mmCIF file of C-alpha atoms in Angstrom:
data_model
loop_
_atom_site.group_PDB
_atom_site.id
_atom_site.type_symbol
_atom_site.label_atom_id
_atom_site.label_comp_id
_atom_site.label_asym_id
_atom_site.label_seq_id
_atom_site.Cartn_x
_atom_site.Cartn_y
_atom_site.Cartn_z
ATOM 1 C CA GLU A 1 144.876 77.342 -26.350
ATOM 2 C CA THR A 2 146.643 78.735 -23.733
ATOM 3 C CA GLY A 3 143.819 76.758 -21.092
ATOM 4 C CA VAL A 4 143.642 80.554 -18.984
ATOM 5 C CA THR A 5 140.484 82.359 -20.698
ATOM 6 C CA GLN A 6 139.253 85.779 -18.356
ATOM 7 C CA THR A 7 136.216 87.194 -19.321
ATOM 8 C CA PRO A 8 135.084 90.297 -20.518
ATOM 9 C CA ARG A 9 137.670 90.734 -22.637
ATOM 10 C CA HIS A 10 136.823 94.993 -23.130
ATOM 11 C CA LEU A 11 135.112 96.682 -20.003
ATOM 12 C CA VAL A 12 134.076 100.213 -19.928
ATOM 13 C CA MET A 13 132.427 101.516 -16.325
ATOM 14 C CA GLY A 14 131.975 104.389 -14.574
ATOM 15 C CA MET A 15 134.009 105.217 -11.188
ATOM 16 C CA THR A 16 130.407 104.379 -9.471
ATOM 17 C CA ASN A 17 130.202 101.508 -11.365
ATOM 18 C CA LYS A 18 130.075 98.081 -9.838
ATOM 19 C CA LYS A 19 132.148 95.677 -12.364
ATOM 20 C CA SER A 20 134.209 92.173 -11.517
ATOM 21 C CA LEU A 21 136.183 90.495 -13.951
ATOM 22 C CA LYS A 22 136.329 87.019 -14.389
ATOM 23 C CA CYS A 23 139.336 84.080 -15.077
ATOM 24 C CA GLU A 24 139.047 80.078 -15.232
ATOM 25 C CA GLN A 25 142.375 77.997 -15.767
ATOM 26 C CA HIS A 26 141.869 74.611 -17.318
ATOM 27 C CA LEU A 27 145.404 73.036 -16.146
ATOM 28 C CA GLY A 28 145.226 71.912 -13.000
ATOM 29 C CA HIS A 29 147.262 74.762 -11.089
ATOM 30 C CA ASN A 30 147.417 75.399 -8.010
ATOM 31 C CA ALA A 31 147.698 78.956 -8.050
ATOM 32 C CA MET A 32 146.384 81.815 -9.413
ATOM 33 C CA TYR A 33 147.283 85.507 -9.933
ATOM 34 C CA TRP A 34 146.158 89.109 -10.701
ATOM 35 C CA TYR A 35 148.443 91.224 -12.333
ATOM 36 C CA LYS A 36 148.206 95.109 -14.159
ATOM 37 C CA GLN A 37 149.474 96.543 -17.114
ATOM 38 C CA SER A 38 149.270 100.171 -17.092
ATOM 39 C CA ALA A 39 150.351 102.754 -20.325
ATOM 40 C CA LYS A 40 153.810 102.317 -20.594
ATOM 41 C CA LYS A 41 154.833 100.300 -17.831
ATOM 42 C CA PRO A 42 155.226 96.640 -16.304
ATOM 43 C CA LEU A 43 153.381 94.139 -14.869
ATOM 44 C CA GLU A 44 152.738 94.464 -11.842
ATOM 45 C CA LEU A 45 151.362 91.906 -9.174
ATOM 46 C CA MET A 46 148.757 92.594 -7.603
ATOM 47 C CA PHE A 47 147.130 89.314 -5.265
ATOM 48 C CA VAL A 48 147.735 85.422 -5.004
ATOM 49 C CA TYR A 49 146.530 83.061 -4.313
ATOM 50 C CA ASN A 50 147.464 79.432 -3.852
ATOM 51 C CA PHE A 51 145.383 76.875 -2.625
ATOM 52 C CA LYS A 52 141.881 79.039 -2.851
ATOM 53 C CA GLU A 53 143.704 81.492 0.375
ATOM 54 C CA GLN A 54 145.196 84.456 -0.473
ATOM 55 C CA THR A 55 148.710 84.803 -0.070
ATOM 56 C CA GLU A 56 149.615 87.988 -1.319
ATOM 57 C CA ASN A 57 148.417 91.663 -1.752
ATOM 58 C CA ASN A 58 150.936 93.804 -2.956
ATOM 59 C CA SER A 59 149.342 97.441 -1.523
ATOM 60 C CA VAL A 60 146.050 97.425 -3.798
ATOM 61 C CA PRO A 61 143.611 99.995 -2.810
ATOM 62 C CA SER A 62 140.535 98.360 -1.500
ATOM 63 C CA ARG A 63 138.705 99.121 -3.952
ATOM 64 C CA PHE A 64 139.820 96.270 -5.944
ATOM 65 C CA SER A 65 139.049 92.913 -4.612
ATOM 66 C CA PRO A 66 139.795 89.261 -5.180
ATOM 67 C CA GLU A 67 137.763 86.919 -4.956
ATOM 68 C CA CYS A 68 139.452 82.583 -5.936
ATOM 69 C CA PRO A 69 136.644 80.201 -4.732
ATOM 70 C CA ASN A 70 138.562 77.335 -5.890
ATOM 71 C CA SER A 71 141.388 76.570 -7.892
ATOM 72 C CA SER A 72 139.796 77.505 -11.396
ATOM 73 C CA HIS A 73 138.242 80.126 -10.777
ATOM 74 C CA LEU A 74 139.112 84.442 -9.660
ATOM 75 C CA PHE A 75 137.311 87.132 -9.896
ATOM 76 C CA LEU A 76 138.971 90.771 -9.341
ATOM 77 C CA HIS A 77 135.169 92.409 -8.294
ATOM 78 C CA LEU A 78 135.459 96.341 -8.584
ATOM 79 C CA HIS A 79 134.057 99.337 -6.864
ATOM 80 C CA THR A 80 134.429 102.730 -7.523
ATOM 81 C CA LEU A 81 137.221 102.811 -9.456
ATOM 82 C CA GLN A 82 139.165 105.210 -10.869
ATOM 83 C CA PRO A 83 140.594 106.767 -14.469
ATOM 84 C CA GLU A 84 144.216 105.792 -13.759
ATOM 85 C CA ASP A 85 142.072 102.560 -13.059
ATOM 86 C CA SER A 86 142.531 102.016 -16.785
ATOM 87 C CA ALA A 87 144.475 99.166 -17.523
ATOM 88 C CA LEU A 88 145.430 95.779 -18.663
ATOM 89 C CA TYR A 89 144.488 93.263 -15.736
ATOM 90 C CA LEU A 90 146.011 89.864 -17.192
ATOM 91 C CA CYS A 91 145.398 86.993 -14.863
ATOM 92 C CA ALA A 92 148.194 83.603 -14.475
ATOM 93 C CA SER A 93 148.702 80.700 -12.827
ATOM 94 C CA SER A 94 150.659 78.416 -12.030
ATOM 95 C CA PRO A 95 151.290 74.561 -10.859
ATOM 96 C CA LEU A 96 153.373 76.155 -7.922
ATOM 97 C CA ALA A 97 152.516 79.966 -5.208
ATOM 98 C CA GLY A 98 156.290 80.823 -4.910
ATOM 99 C CA GLY A 99 157.096 78.801 -7.055
ATOM 100 C CA ASP A 100 160.890 80.491 -8.736
ATOM 101 C CA THR A 101 161.019 78.456 -11.610
ATOM 102 C CA ASP A 102 157.259 78.157 -11.901
ATOM 103 C CA THR A 103 155.797 78.619 -15.218
ATOM 104 C CA GLN A 104 153.000 80.995 -15.479
ATOM 105 C CA TYR A 105 150.267 80.819 -18.313
ATOM 106 C CA PHE A 106 148.543 84.133 -18.879
ATOM 107 C CA GLY A 107 144.905 84.459 -19.771
ATOM 108 C CA PRO A 108 144.697 87.040 -22.629
ATOM 109 C CA GLY A 109 143.889 90.305 -20.267
ATOM 110 C CA THR A 110 140.826 92.581 -19.399
ATOM 111 C CA ARG A 111 141.015 95.548 -20.993
ATOM 112 C CA LEU A 112 139.735 98.008 -17.646
ATOM 113 C CA THR A 113 138.929 102.436 -18.759
ATOM 114 C CA VAL A 114 137.207 103.897 -16.169
ATOM 115 C CA LEU A 115 135.577 106.680 -17.142
ATOM 116 C CA ILE B 1 163.475 99.651 -5.466
ATOM 117 C CA LEU B 2 164.996 96.684 -7.565
ATOM 118 C CA ASN B 3 164.707 97.008 -11.190
ATOM 119 C CA VAL B 4 164.447 95.577 -14.412
ATOM 120 C CA GLU B 5 165.814 97.288 -17.429
ATOM 121 C CA GLN B 6 164.918 95.718 -20.779
ATOM 122 C CA SER B 7 166.542 97.250 -24.140
ATOM 123 C CA PRO B 8 165.923 98.314 -26.919
ATOM 124 C CA GLN B 9 163.048 99.174 -26.332
ATOM 125 C CA SER B 10 161.744 98.487 -29.736
ATOM 126 C CA LEU B 11 163.378 97.753 -33.129
ATOM 127 C CA HIS B 12 163.037 96.738 -36.396
ATOM 128 C CA VAL B 13 164.762 94.267 -37.991
ATOM 129 C CA GLN B 14 164.611 92.628 -41.545
ATOM 130 C CA GLU B 15 163.387 89.806 -42.363
ATOM 131 C CA GLY B 16 166.551 86.767 -41.769
ATOM 132 C CA ASP B 17 168.737 89.319 -39.940
ATOM 133 C CA SER B 18 169.727 87.863 -36.194
ATOM 134 C CA THR B 19 168.969 89.720 -33.518
ATOM 135 C CA ASN B 20 168.990 90.095 -29.921
ATOM 136 C CA PHE B 21 168.234 92.277 -26.641
ATOM 137 C CA THR B 22 169.220 92.659 -23.001
ATOM 138 C CA CYS B 23 167.339 92.125 -20.058
ATOM 139 C CA SER B 24 169.220 93.998 -17.431
ATOM 140 C CA PHE B 25 168.653 93.209 -13.537
ATOM 141 C CA PRO B 26 169.699 93.440 -9.485
ATOM 142 C CA SER B 27 172.641 92.152 -9.283
ATOM 143 C CA SER B 28 172.304 90.367 -5.350
ATOM 144 C CA ASN B 29 168.757 88.547 -4.649
ATOM 145 C CA PHE B 30 168.648 86.542 -7.377
ATOM 146 C CA TYR B 31 165.968 83.524 -7.384
ATOM 147 C CA ALA B 32 165.395 83.422 -11.511
ATOM 148 C CA LEU B 33 164.967 85.335 -14.883
ATOM 149 C CA HIS B 34 161.601 83.897 -17.219
ATOM 150 C CA TRP B 35 161.960 85.400 -20.811
ATOM 151 C CA TYR B 36 158.080 85.574 -22.314
ATOM 152 C CA ARG B 37 156.996 86.328 -25.486
ATOM 153 C CA TRP B 38 153.444 88.463 -26.328
ATOM 154 C CA GLU B 39 151.658 88.778 -29.519
ATOM 155 C CA THR B 40 149.255 91.606 -29.631
ATOM 156 C CA ALA B 41 146.176 90.921 -28.536
ATOM 157 C CA LYS B 42 147.040 87.648 -27.090
ATOM 158 C CA SER B 43 148.620 85.968 -23.918
ATOM 159 C CA PRO B 44 152.027 85.967 -22.708
ATOM 160 C CA GLU B 45 154.103 82.495 -23.798
ATOM 161 C CA ALA B 46 156.645 81.582 -21.372
ATOM 162 C CA LEU B 47 159.745 80.660 -23.157
ATOM 163 C CA PHE B 48 163.217 79.471 -20.517
ATOM 164 C CA VAL B 49 162.861 79.867 -17.318
ATOM 165 C CA MET B 50 166.809 80.686 -16.122
ATOM 166 C CA THR B 51 168.310 80.108 -12.907
ATOM 167 C CA LEU B 52 172.104 79.380 -12.858
ATOM 168 C CA ASN B 53 174.210 81.448 -14.064
ATOM 169 C CA GLY B 54 175.932 81.275 -17.431
ATOM 170 C CA ASP B 55 172.929 79.277 -18.132
ATOM 171 C CA GLU B 56 171.787 78.910 -21.800
ATOM 172 C CA LYS B 57 169.064 77.652 -22.834
ATOM 173 C CA LYS B 58 167.502 77.575 -26.832
ATOM 174 C CA LYS B 59 164.499 76.929 -28.381
ATOM 175 C CA GLY B 60 164.588 76.683 -31.998
ATOM 176 C CA ARG B 61 165.969 79.799 -33.326
ATOM 177 C CA ILE B 62 165.590 81.602 -29.615
ATOM 178 C CA SER B 63 168.250 81.439 -27.518
ATOM 179 C CA ALA B 64 168.959 82.980 -24.005
ATOM 180 C CA THR B 65 172.189 83.324 -21.543
ATOM 181 C CA LEU B 66 172.302 84.487 -17.679
ATOM 182 C CA ASN B 67 174.303 86.295 -16.010
ATOM 183 C CA THR B 68 173.451 86.752 -12.595
ATOM 184 C CA LYS B 69 177.061 88.036 -11.411
ATOM 185 C CA GLU B 70 176.249 91.419 -13.606
ATOM 186 C CA GLY B 71 172.809 90.873 -14.204
ATOM 187 C CA TYR B 72 172.161 90.737 -16.792
ATOM 188 C CA SER B 73 169.995 88.504 -19.747
ATOM 189 C CA TYR B 74 169.984 88.097 -24.049
ATOM 190 C CA LEU B 75 167.804 87.393 -25.397
ATOM 191 C CA TYR B 76 168.940 86.330 -28.972
ATOM 192 C CA ILE B 77 167.007 85.690 -32.225
ATOM 193 C CA LYS B 78 168.819 83.760 -35.382
ATOM 194 C CA GLY B 79 167.370 84.658 -38.558
ATOM 195 C CA SER B 80 164.159 86.759 -38.309
ATOM 196 C CA GLN B 81 160.681 85.629 -38.551
ATOM 197 C CA PRO B 82 157.476 87.736 -39.590
ATOM 198 C CA GLU B 83 155.928 85.697 -36.738
ATOM 199 C CA ASP B 84 158.712 86.407 -34.293
ATOM 200 C CA SER B 85 157.422 90.374 -33.628
ATOM 201 C CA ALA B 86 156.490 90.421 -30.606
ATOM 202 C CA THR B 87 156.430 92.097 -26.706
ATOM 203 C CA TYR B 88 159.943 89.943 -25.659
ATOM 204 C CA LEU B 89 159.376 90.191 -21.641
ATOM 205 C CA CYS B 90 161.931 89.193 -18.833
ATOM 206 C CA ALA B 91 160.109 88.778 -15.826
ATOM 207 C CA PHE B 92 163.418 89.059 -12.250
ATOM 208 C CA VAL B 93 163.142 86.977 -9.032
ATOM 209 C CA SER B 94 164.105 87.872 -6.115
ATOM 210 C CA GLY B 95 161.600 85.645 -4.196
ATOM 211 C CA THR B 96 158.989 83.906 -2.932
ATOM 212 C CA TYR B 97 156.263 86.521 -5.484
ATOM 213 C CA LYS B 98 158.301 88.586 -5.763
ATOM 214 C CA TYR B 99 157.705 88.698 -9.691
ATOM 215 C CA ILE B 100 159.715 92.017 -10.931
ATOM 216 C CA PHE B 101 158.868 93.023 -14.986
ATOM 217 C CA GLY B 102 160.459 94.643 -17.416
ATOM 218 C CA THR B 103 158.945 97.101 -19.624
ATOM 219 C CA GLY B 104 159.388 95.013 -22.499
ATOM 220 C CA THR B 105 161.186 95.049 -26.266
ATOM 221 C CA ARG B 106 158.991 95.475 -28.484
ATOM 222 C CA LEU B 107 160.195 93.703 -31.845
ATOM 223 C CA LYS B 108 159.242 93.885 -35.488
ATOM 224 C CA VAL B 109 160.307 91.788 -38.166
ATOM 225 C CA LEU B 110 159.978 93.198 -42.356
ATOM 226 C CA ALA B 111 159.342 90.477 -44.639
#
């Protein structure tokens, strides 16, 4: 039990749909992250939230919209996605954001397929 | 563009064998190196955080070394067991929020 949960675990959506991914951490951490892993590529950091404030956006297209209502919850809102956005989306949390030695605790991911 | 390379991409070993694999990273702007273990259909799990040149860390049968001057880290598994089968990821930290992951080494331990 990792303390970081993600729902749904699998999602299939059309290009015109709007959907949201949810992440919840039960570890009392202050930082949360969204990562993307495309096939045969390394994990790519998308967004970082520290104390509910977005502190990093790694040039992610606006069709991905994050939301962090509190330190325990993180959402990724999806709209008008492209087939190349199909990937595994991982959420993580850590005690502090920006801590180089801070261990990140990952959720199991949401496998997204865009048709 | 900073690259993190892991080798080999995959390997199969027999139960009881010892094995090791490599994470190569830029030798400049080093802040930290993380190792993670990722079993299929599960969450990546942190193994080690390494910060100092010459660092050696150990957890059970798994250990890691770090050479920041030449830009590499080794992960060793002694007496591999089937439950060690997983993908092992390294992540190079080059600054605040600057995490660069490798593509991982996929290990399969045959019983």
